[in-house]
Amino acid sequence: MRKSLGLVLVATVFVTSCGRVSESRLNPFNWFGRAERVETTEAEINPLIPRKRESIFDRGPEVYPGTPVLVINDVKIERVSGGAIIRVLGTAQTQGAFEARLTPENDDELPVDGVLTYQLEAIQPTGFRTGPERSREINIARYRTFQDLNGVRTIRIVGAANAMQVRRR
């Protein structure tokens, strides 16, 4: 009984002195202190501004090596919630075309006189067979919001040999 009473007394003294120990440097919870607000400049936190690279290996902006697809076969505009999907079916010159894109011909994708123009392009390898038309088909789609289509009366898709357009009703 004497030993347990002594342990309880020592533990009580130790616990009551924790108030002083908690403020000391011996307490591991005090090693870093409290969080505080720090003023930052906008350049430090803006992820949209690219950082300038100063390297001899920096090649600069990448250039898309695609060329216009031979024929535009079909253009459809499908209305979806919040906007529209532009679907394009085209035929490439050779088999094996890849990384197709609808490249805007208008600056900032703004309509010119109500016409929004895209060029269907793809990377088309040389040395491939021409093959049947079905094996050279390219399907591509692009989503545009209602805000993007504000003021657009016609959507025009341009290929190497022809162009197709869809008008708003």
Backbone as a chain_set.jsonl record, in Angstrom:
{"seq": "MRKSLGLVLVATVFVTSCGRVSESRLNPFNWFGRAERVETTEAEINPLIPRKRESIFDRGPEVYPGTPVLVINDVKIERVSGGAIIRVLGTAQTQGAFEARLTPENDDELPVDGVLTYQLEAIQPTGFRTGPERSREINIARYRTFQDLNGVRTIRIVGAANAMQVRRR", "coords": {"N": [[0.818, -1.187, 0.0], [1.982, 1.194, 0.765], [3.853, 1.57, -1.276], [2.252, 1.871, -3.585], [0.85, 4.173, -2.904], [2.913, 5.994, -2.837], [3.708, 5.964, -5.547], [1.4, 7.042, -6.759], [1.434, 9.587, -5.615], [3.859, 10.631, -6.689], [3.189, 10.533, -9.426], [1.069, 12.351, -9.483], [2.353, 14.764, -8.798], [4.038, 14.947, -11.003], [2.194, 15.177, -13.148], [0.886, 17.569, -12.498], [2.923, 19.335, -12.904], [3.119, 19.425, -15.592], [2.136, 21.572, -16.956], [4.109, 23.497, -16.95], [6.112, 22.065, -18.216], [5.024, 21.676, -20.719], [5.426, 24.043, -22.022], [8.093, 24.096, -22.386], [11.215, 23.427, -24.136], [11.695, 20.785, -24.153], [9.42, 19.369, -24.626], [8.133, 17.573, -27.294], [6.008, 18.463, -28.864], [6.231, 21.172, -29.045], [8.253, 21.849, -30.749], [8.053, 22.963, -33.321], [6.3, 25.105, -33.174], [3.363, 27.267, -33.559], [1.103, 27.462, -36.379], [1.215, 30.105, -38.761], [-0.019, 32.889, -40.635], [1.242, 33.804, -43.823], [2.236, 36.292, -46.013], [1.993, 36.09, -49.507], [3.236, 36.441, -52.852], [1.442, 36.903, -55.935], [2.626, 35.645, -58.091], [3.887, 33.458, -57.037], [1.911, 31.596, -56.491], [0.268, 31.205, -58.702], [-0.744, 28.857, -60.902], [-1.21, 29.01, -63.593], [0.523, 30.58, -64.98], [3.254, 29.999, -66.91], [6.432, 28.724, -65.902], [9.576, 30.195, -66.509], [12.028, 28.548, -68.264], [15.417, 27.952, -67.989], [17.36, 26.428, -69.677], [19.607, 24.524, -71.629], [18.478, 22.464, -72.903], [15.847, 23.022, -73.337], [13.28, 23.126, -75.59], [11.367, 24.906, -76.325], [8.015, 25.995, -77.255], [5.841, 23.296, -78.162], [5.255, 22.133, -81.447], [2.496, 21.212, -83.332], [2.527, 18.479, -85.45], [0.584, 17.773, -87.317], [-1.362, 17.268, -90.359], [-3.85, 18.486, -92.7], [-6.802, 16.487, -92.928], [-7.859, 14.389, -95.615], [-10.659, 14.201, -96.668], [-13.773, 15.485, -95.534], [-16.372, 13.75, -94.253], [-18.805, 13.765, -92.749], [-20.659, 15.883, -90.532], [-21.931, 16.433, -87.381], [-23.992, 17.978, -84.951], [-24.573, 17.576, -81.656], [-26.823, 18.132, -79.136], [-26.187, 18.552, -75.743], [-26.311, 18.528, -72.109], [-25.624, 21.706, -70.976], [-24.245, 22.48, -73.267], [-22.909, 21.671, -76.486], [-21.916, 18.922, -78.584], [-19.577, 18.616, -81.065], [-19.391, 16.505, -83.668], [-17.302, 14.845, -85.914], [-16.687, 13.168, -88.946], [-14.156, 11.93, -90.863], [-11.942, 11.203, -93.676], [-8.745, 9.964, -93.952], [-5.606, 10.394, -95.81], [-3.93, 8.125, -95.858], [-3.68, 4.867, -94.295], [-3.386, 4.49, -90.722], [-3.381, 6.993, -89.507], [-3.168, 9.22, -86.727], [-3.687, 10.858, -83.5], [-5.702, 12.879, -83.977], [-7.117, 16.142, -84.428], [-9.328, 18.896, -83.907], [-8.594, 21.788, -85.078], [-8.829, 25.16, -84.286], [-9.567, 27.709, -86.617], [-10.227, 30.287, -86.279], [-9.251, 33.107, -84.363], [-8.795, 32.698, -80.897], [-10.999, 31.076, -80.832], [-13.332, 32.434, -81.46], [-16.351, 33.375, -83.096], [-16.399, 34.437, -86.531], [-18.227, 36.702, -88.158], [-20.42, 35.174, -87.385], [-19.604, 32.599, -87.997], [-17.988, 29.707, -87.017], [-14.97, 28.219, -87.414], [-13.242, 25.214, -87.957], [-10.363, 23.159, -88.523], [-9.858, 19.897, -89.576], [-7.35, 17.917, -88.517], [-4.651, 15.537, -88.587], [-1.967, 13.401, -87.538], [-0.278, 11.965, -90.048], [1.261, 9.187, -91.093], [3.95, 8.581, -93.387], [4.507, 6.31, -96.123], [2.691, 4.342, -95.577], [0.075, 2.104, -96.645], [-2.571, 2.995, -98.9], [-5.161, 1.796, -98.79], [-8.581, 0.611, -98.111], [-11.404, 2.891, -97.922], [-12.886, 2.702, -95.57], [-11.035, 1.813, -93.679], [-9.522, 4.023, -93.268], [-10.939, 5.936, -91.944], [-11.672, 8.599, -89.668], [-12.895, 9.448, -86.584], [-13.932, 12.102, -84.6], [-14.539, 14.249, -81.811], [-15.698, 17.261, -80.23], [-16.31, 19.224, -77.411], [-18.353, 22.007, -76.766], [-19.395, 24.764, -74.851], [-22.559, 26.409, -74.085], [-22.004, 29.095, -73.794], [-19.666, 29.351, -75.298], [-20.752, 28.939, -77.803], [-22.317, 31.112, -78.204], [-23.601, 33.484, -80.343], [-22.831, 32.099, -82.567], [-23.709, 31.059, -85.722], [-23.121, 29.299, -87.717], [-21.236, 26.324, -88.053], [-18.239, 25.351, -89.323], [-16.297, 22.873, -90.88], [-13.15, 22.153, -92.088], [-11.353, 20.368, -94.546], [-8.647, 18.834, -96.461], [-9.541, 18.458, -99.102], [-12.223, 19.174, -99.17], [-14.971, 20.945, -97.546], [-17.313, 21.058, -94.88], [-20.381, 22.257, -93.485], [-22.533, 23.164, -90.752], [-25.622, 24.596, -90.057], [-27.309, 26.703, -87.731], [-30.642, 26.25, -86.633]], "CA": [[0.0, 0.0, 0.0], [2.866, 2.353, 0.809], [4.473, 1.754, -2.589], [1.273, 2.408, -4.537], [0.567, 5.545, -2.51], [4.067, 6.78, -3.272], [3.624, 6.109, -7.01], [0.3, 7.964, -7.044], [1.9, 10.916, -5.232], [4.836, 11.057, -7.692], [2.465, 10.762, -10.677], [0.295, 13.582, -9.317], [3.296, 15.883, -8.878], [4.508, 15.022, -12.392], [1.105, 15.653, -14.0], [0.623, 18.983, -12.21], [4.013, 20.154, -13.432], [3.103, 19.37, -17.061], [1.853, 22.904, -17.492], [5.387, 24.152, -17.171], [6.884, 21.27, -19.163], [4.456, 21.803, -22.059], [5.962, 25.239, -22.655], [9.543, 23.979, -22.502], [11.733, 22.874, -25.382], [11.772, 19.338, -24.024], [8.166, 18.81, -25.139], [8.261, 17.485, -28.753], [4.927, 19.169, -29.552], [6.577, 22.583, -29.154], [9.454, 22.014, -31.549], [7.831, 23.778, -34.507], [5.482, 26.27, -32.901], [2.035, 27.314, -34.171], [1.033, 27.925, -37.767], [0.92, 31.526, -38.901], [-0.275, 33.31, -42.012], [2.369, 34.455, -44.471], [1.853, 36.961, -47.254], [2.674, 35.574, -50.694], [2.965, 37.187, -54.069], [0.591, 36.148, -56.855], [3.473, 34.854, -58.982], [4.27, 32.221, -56.369], [0.822, 30.642, -56.379], [-0.531, 31.116, -59.912], [-0.259, 27.75, -61.721], [-1.49, 29.239, -65.013], [1.645, 31.275, -65.593], [4.346, 29.029, -67.033], [7.733, 29.151, -65.387], [10.593, 30.329, -67.548], [13.105, 27.57, -68.119], [16.705, 28.405, -68.486], [18.104, 25.206, -69.899], [20.015, 24.357, -73.019], [17.673, 21.387, -73.462], [14.489, 23.494, -73.524], [13.01, 23.266, -77.023], [10.342, 25.906, -76.56], [6.676, 25.422, -77.396], [5.722, 22.173, -79.073], [4.499, 22.408, -82.668], [1.715, 20.042, -83.73], [2.954, 18.124, -86.809], [-0.532, 17.229, -88.094], [-1.729, 17.839, -91.649], [-5.299, 18.365, -92.9], [-7.349, 15.211, -93.378], [-8.245, 14.504, -97.017], [-12.076, 14.475, -96.935], [-14.72, 15.546, -94.422], [-17.537, 12.984, -94.693], [-20.032, 14.099, -92.047], [-20.563, 16.747, -89.358], [-23.164, 16.433, -86.598], [-23.969, 18.734, -83.697], [-25.471, 16.938, -80.706], [-27.069, 18.957, -77.965], [-26.047, 17.897, -74.44], [-26.529, 19.496, -71.041], [-24.586, 22.717, -70.851], [-23.597, 22.85, -74.519], [-23.083, 20.821, -77.658], [-20.757, 18.146, -79.015], [-19.359, 18.644, -82.506], [-18.852, 15.204, -84.104], [-16.817, 14.928, -87.294], [-16.198, 11.944, -89.563], [-13.309, 12.274, -92.009], [-11.138, 10.14, -94.262], [-7.345, 10.367, -94.103], [-4.959, 9.987, -97.054], [-3.393, 6.767, -95.715], [-3.994, 4.187, -93.043], [-2.443, 4.737, -89.635], [-3.42, 8.366, -88.991], [-3.401, 9.25, -85.288], [-3.718, 12.168, -82.827], [-6.535, 13.819, -84.734], [-7.543, 17.336, -83.692], [-10.081, 19.958, -84.574], [-7.809, 22.986, -84.813], [-9.613, 26.354, -84.628], [-8.966, 28.655, -87.559], [-10.531, 31.62, -85.769], [-8.473, 33.459, -83.182], [-9.473, 32.512, -79.616], [-12.223, 30.323, -81.097], [-14.468, 33.342, -81.536], [-16.917, 33.333, -84.447], [-16.211, 35.571, -87.431], [-19.505, 36.875, -88.855], [-21.295, 34.079, -86.996], [-19.079, 31.316, -88.47], [-16.912, 29.124, -86.236], [-14.296, 27.347, -88.367], [-12.226, 24.285, -87.473], [-9.703, 22.336, -89.528], [-9.612, 18.546, -89.084], [-5.961, 17.553, -88.788], [-4.149, 14.328, -87.947], [-0.6, 13.031, -87.905], [-0.445, 10.919, -91.053], [2.589, 8.661, -91.42], [4.226, 8.304, -94.793], [4.928, 4.945, -96.38], [1.618, 3.4, -95.32], [-0.8, 1.855, -97.786], [-3.781, 3.793, -98.957], [-6.183, 0.926, -98.214], [-9.971, 0.994, -98.348], [-11.84, 4.107, -97.246], [-13.361, 2.362, -94.224], [-9.883, 1.666, -92.784], [-8.869, 5.33, -93.11], [-11.871, 6.866, -91.318], [-11.315, 9.225, -88.394], [-14.001, 10.041, -85.828], [-13.443, 12.998, -83.553], [-15.592, 15.073, -81.218], [-15.234, 18.38, -79.404], [-17.386, 19.808, -76.609], [-18.417, 23.46, -76.659], [-20.47, 25.197, -73.965], [-23.487, 27.371, -74.683], [-21.315, 30.39, -73.839], [-18.762, 29.316, -76.449], [-21.54, 28.956, -79.036], [-23.104, 32.336, -78.263], [-23.303, 34.266, -81.536], [-22.436, 31.214, -83.666], [-24.823, 30.645, -86.579], [-22.646, 28.225, -88.588], [-19.98, 25.659, -87.692], [-17.638, 24.896, -90.578], [-15.152, 21.993, -90.714], [-12.383, 22.205, -93.331], [-10.382, 19.318, -94.803], [-7.752, 19.177, -97.567], [-10.239, 18.451, -100.391], [-13.562, 19.764, -99.089], [-15.392, 21.506, -96.266], [-18.735, 20.878, -94.586], [-20.837, 23.163, -92.441], [-23.849, 22.943, -90.154], [-26.199, 25.881, -89.666], [-28.282, 26.688, -86.63], [-32.032, 26.425, -87.105]], "C": [[0.86, 1.248, 0.0], [3.478, 2.637, -0.555], [3.485, 2.35, -3.588], [0.904, 3.843, -4.186], [1.699, 6.471, -2.934], [4.061, 7.005, -4.779], [2.535, 7.088, -7.414], [0.732, 9.385, -6.726], [2.903, 11.459, -6.258], [4.145, 11.366, -9.014], [1.665, 12.054, -10.61], [1.197, 14.806, -9.438], [3.771, 16.066, -10.321], [3.439, 15.607, -13.311], [0.829, 17.122, -13.748], [1.738, 19.876, -12.739], [4.041, 20.147, -14.962], [2.813, 20.713, -17.693], [3.127, 23.65, -17.8], [6.213, 23.406, -18.211], [6.358, 21.465, -20.579], [4.96, 23.047, -22.781], [7.472, 25.15, -22.867], [9.939, 23.391, -23.849], [11.869, 21.361, -25.324], [10.532, 18.651, -24.579], [8.244, 18.766, -26.672], [7.148, 18.192, -29.513], [5.23, 20.655, -29.721], [7.77, 22.834, -30.081], [9.247, 22.929, -32.748], [6.974, 25.002, -34.274], [4.149, 26.19, -33.626], [2.118, 27.826, -35.604], [0.682, 29.401, -37.797], [0.744, 31.859, -40.373], [0.935, 34.065, -42.547], [1.866, 35.078, -45.762], [2.663, 36.38, -48.405], [2.355, 36.467, -51.872], [2.171, 36.303, -55.002], [1.413, 35.254, -57.775], [3.855, 33.516, -58.357], [3.173, 31.17, -56.431], [0.004, 30.479, -57.651], [-0.003, 30.0, -60.806], [-0.476, 27.967, -63.21], [-0.362, 29.966, -65.733], [2.807, 30.302, -65.688], [5.647, 29.599, -66.489], [8.724, 29.184, -66.53], [11.715, 29.341, -67.27], [14.378, 28.135, -68.704], [17.602, 27.192, -68.623], [18.488, 25.126, -71.365], [19.2, 23.265, -73.698], [16.23, 21.8, -73.707], [14.261, 23.776, -75.007], [11.982, 24.338, -77.333], [8.984, 25.251, -76.732], [6.647, 24.321, -78.451], [4.86, 22.555, -80.269], [3.793, 21.125, -83.076], [2.042, 19.698, -85.181], [1.84, 17.591, -87.702], [-0.755, 17.976, -89.405], [-3.228, 17.662, -91.849], [-5.689, 16.981, -93.432], [-7.94, 15.419, -94.771], [-9.691, 14.944, -97.207], [-12.85, 14.53, -95.625], [-15.989, 14.861, -94.912], [-18.835, 13.435, -94.041], [-19.721, 14.981, -90.849], [-21.922, 16.725, -88.675], [-22.953, 17.251, -85.342], [-25.008, 18.095, -82.789], [-25.593, 17.81, -79.477], [-26.979, 18.109, -76.704], [-26.23, 18.95, -73.36], [-25.342, 20.447, -70.949], [-23.915, 23.116, -72.154], [-23.914, 21.902, -75.651], [-21.781, 20.081, -77.944], [-20.714, 18.204, -80.529], [-18.705, 17.32, -82.876], [-18.514, 15.287, -85.582], [-16.31, 13.558, -87.721], [-15.416, 12.348, -90.806], [-12.549, 11.063, -92.502], [-9.735, 10.665, -94.511], [-6.785, 9.885, -95.438], [-4.5, 8.539, -96.988], [-3.887, 6.145, -94.422], [-2.968, 4.581, -91.985], [-2.427, 6.162, -89.116], [-3.772, 8.33, -87.5], [-3.318, 10.672, -84.775], [-4.47, 13.204, -83.645], [-6.985, 14.962, -83.829], [-8.435, 18.198, -84.568], [-9.389, 21.265, -84.187], [-8.621, 24.218, -85.205], [-8.854, 27.255, -85.596], [-9.231, 30.09, -87.135], [-9.68, 31.882, -84.539], [-9.337, 33.321, -81.938], [-10.81, 31.796, -79.748], [-13.466, 31.205, -81.032], [-15.021, 33.314, -82.958], [-16.628, 34.61, -85.229], [-17.458, 35.641, -88.302], [-20.43, 35.685, -88.595], [-20.816, 32.702, -87.425], [-17.894, 30.908, -87.595], [-16.263, 28.056, -87.099], [-13.213, 26.524, -87.682], [-11.617, 23.556, -88.664], [-9.424, 20.977, -88.893], [-8.216, 18.143, -89.513], [-5.618, 16.267, -88.048], [-2.705, 14.129, -88.359], [-0.718, 11.808, -88.805], [0.924, 10.418, -91.484], [2.738, 8.419, -92.915], [4.664, 6.851, -94.941], [3.864, 3.91, -96.064], [0.78, 3.22, -96.577], [-2.003, 2.783, -97.726], [-4.934, 3.009, -98.35], [-7.587, 1.408, -98.506], [-10.372, 2.192, -97.487], [-12.249, 3.84, -95.802], [-12.194, 2.255, -93.23], [-9.151, 2.985, -92.552], [-9.753, 6.354, -92.406], [-11.376, 7.343, -89.954], [-12.578, 9.815, -87.801], [-13.421, 10.9, -84.734], [-14.61, 13.836, -83.056], [-14.959, 16.166, -80.373], [-16.434, 18.997, -78.706], [-17.245, 21.318, -76.574], [-19.582, 23.82, -75.758], [-21.392, 26.157, -74.695], [-22.855, 28.765, -74.761], [-20.358, 30.454, -75.019], [-19.522, 29.474, -77.762], [-22.425, 30.193, -79.149], [-22.676, 33.166, -79.473], [-22.879, 33.417, -82.729], [-23.684, 30.798, -84.43], [-24.434, 29.447, -87.436], [-21.351, 27.662, -88.026], [-19.453, 25.001, -88.95], [-16.399, 24.06, -90.264], [-14.459, 21.886, -92.068], [-11.418, 21.032, -93.382], [-9.486, 19.745, -95.955], [-8.514, 19.3, -98.886], [-11.616, 19.106, -100.336], [-13.789, 20.371, -97.712], [-16.879, 21.232, -96.108], [-19.115, 21.84, -93.474], [-22.23, 22.781, -91.984], [-24.338, 24.288, -89.694], [-27.196, 25.68, -88.551], [-29.665, 26.948, -87.186], [-32.683, 27.623, -86.501]], "O": [[0.54, 2.236, -0.661], [3.612, 3.795, -0.952], [3.847, 3.241, -4.356], [0.667, 4.652, -5.084], [1.458, 7.607, -3.345], [4.37, 8.101, -5.245], [2.735, 7.887, -8.329], [0.43, 10.303, -7.488], [2.81, 12.62, -6.654], [4.476, 12.359, -9.662], [1.595, 12.782, -11.6], [0.841, 15.776, -10.108], [3.892, 17.192, -10.804], [3.745, 16.443, -14.161], [0.562, 17.862, -14.694], [1.511, 21.059, -12.995], [4.896, 20.796, -15.564], [3.198, 20.966, -18.834], [3.213, 24.357, -18.804], [6.931, 24.023, -18.997], [7.129, 21.427, -21.538], [4.93, 23.106, -24.011], [8.063, 26.046, -23.469], [9.091, 22.917, -24.606], [12.13, 20.724, -26.344], [10.586, 17.481, -24.959], [8.405, 19.813, -27.299], [7.315, 18.496, -30.694], [4.538, 21.332, -30.481], [8.239, 23.969, -30.168], [10.184, 23.614, -33.157], [6.934, 25.878, -35.138], [3.833, 25.17, -34.238], [3.061, 28.518, -35.988], [-0.067, 29.885, -36.948], [1.294, 31.186, -41.245], [1.566, 34.85, -41.839], [1.14, 34.435, -46.52], [3.875, 36.199, -48.29], [1.338, 37.16, -51.891], [2.214, 35.078, -54.88], [0.933, 34.201, -58.194], [4.119, 32.549, -59.072], [3.465, 29.974, -56.425], [-0.907, 29.651, -57.663], [1.058, 30.149, -61.412], [0.024, 27.186, -64.019], [-0.304, 29.965, -66.963], [3.3, 29.825, -64.666], [5.921, 30.794, -66.601], [8.718, 28.318, -67.405], [12.277, 29.308, -66.175], [14.385, 28.72, -69.786], [18.487, 26.956, -67.801], [17.764, 25.612, -72.234], [19.222, 23.143, -74.923], [15.453, 21.006, -74.238], [14.976, 24.579, -75.606], [11.751, 24.646, -78.502], [8.813, 24.079, -76.394], [7.322, 24.395, -79.478], [3.843, 23.231, -80.112], [4.419, 20.069, -83.158], [1.857, 20.537, -86.063], [2.125, 17.01, -88.75], [-0.392, 19.144, -89.548], [-3.826, 16.78, -91.234], [-4.999, 16.396, -94.267], [-8.46, 16.492, -95.075], [-9.935, 15.966, -97.849], [-12.617, 13.729, -94.72], [-16.616, 15.32, -95.867], [-19.868, 13.486, -94.708], [-18.667, 14.854, -90.225], [-22.947, 16.968, -89.312], [-21.878, 17.226, -84.741], [-26.194, 18.076, -83.118], [-24.597, 18.181, -78.855], [-27.621, 17.063, -76.609], [-26.296, 20.141, -73.663], [-24.193, 20.016, -70.854], [-23.08, 24.021, -72.148], [-25.029, 21.395, -75.769], [-20.695, 20.545, -77.598], [-21.694, 17.88, -81.199], [-17.586, 17.041, -82.445], [-19.321, 15.735, -86.397], [-15.607, 12.875, -86.975], [-15.943, 13.023, -91.691], [-12.51, 10.026, -91.84], [-9.548, 11.676, -95.189], [-7.406, 9.069, -96.12], [-4.66, 7.796, -97.956], [-4.446, 6.827, -93.563], [-1.839, 4.954, -92.301], [-1.534, 6.514, -88.347], [-4.578, 7.506, -87.068], [-2.93, 11.584, -85.505], [-3.94, 14.269, -83.963], [-7.204, 14.779, -82.631], [-8.312, 18.223, -85.792], [-9.589, 21.778, -83.086], [-9.062, 24.315, -86.35], [-7.666, 27.525, -85.421], [-8.541, 31.008, -87.577], [-9.419, 30.967, -83.757], [-10.481, 33.774, -81.922], [-11.661, 31.903, -78.865], [-14.528, 30.76, -80.596], [-14.256, 33.239, -83.92], [-16.614, 35.709, -84.675], [-17.715, 34.736, -89.096], [-21.142, 35.243, -89.497], [-21.539, 31.723, -87.243], [-16.927, 31.655, -87.448], [-16.92, 27.088, -87.482], [-12.386, 27.047, -86.936], [-12.275, 23.36, -89.686], [-8.833, 20.897, -87.815], [-7.923, 18.036, -90.703], [-6.213, 15.947, -87.019], [-2.269, 14.624, -89.399], [-1.193, 10.754, -88.383], [1.666, 11.131, -92.161], [1.775, 8.095, -93.61], [5.138, 6.239, -93.984], [4.095, 2.716, -96.259], [0.776, 4.076, -97.462], [-2.392, 3.279, -96.669], [-5.623, 3.524, -97.469], [-7.776, 2.481, -99.078], [-9.755, 2.466, -96.458], [-11.99, 4.655, -94.916], [-12.362, 2.579, -92.054], [-8.248, 3.049, -91.718], [-9.368, 7.517, -92.28], [-10.752, 6.597, -89.2], [-13.261, 10.603, -88.455], [-12.515, 10.475, -84.017], [-15.556, 14.098, -83.798], [-13.845, 16.024, -79.869], [-17.457, 19.262, -79.337], [-16.15, 21.845, -76.375], [-20.659, 23.237, -75.887], [-21.068, 26.656, -75.773], [-23.139, 29.525, -75.687], [-20.246, 31.492, -75.671], [-19.014, 30.064, -78.715], [-23.203, 30.309, -80.096], [-21.501, 33.509, -79.602], [-22.594, 33.959, -83.797], [-24.616, 30.245, -83.846], [-25.294, 28.664, -87.841], [-20.478, 28.407, -87.579], [-20.139, 24.188, -89.57], [-15.548, 24.478, -89.479], [-15.094, 21.57, -93.074], [-10.745, 20.727, -92.397], [-9.549, 20.895, -96.389], [-8.179, 20.152, -99.709], [-12.123, 19.55, -101.366], [-12.925, 20.32, -96.837], [-17.616, 21.181, -97.092], [-18.291, 22.196, -92.631], [-23.002, 22.164, -92.718], [-23.617, 25.041, -89.039], [-27.839, 24.636, -88.438], [-29.843, 27.761, -88.092], [-33.844, 27.908, -86.793]]}, "num_chains": 1, "name": "protein.A"}
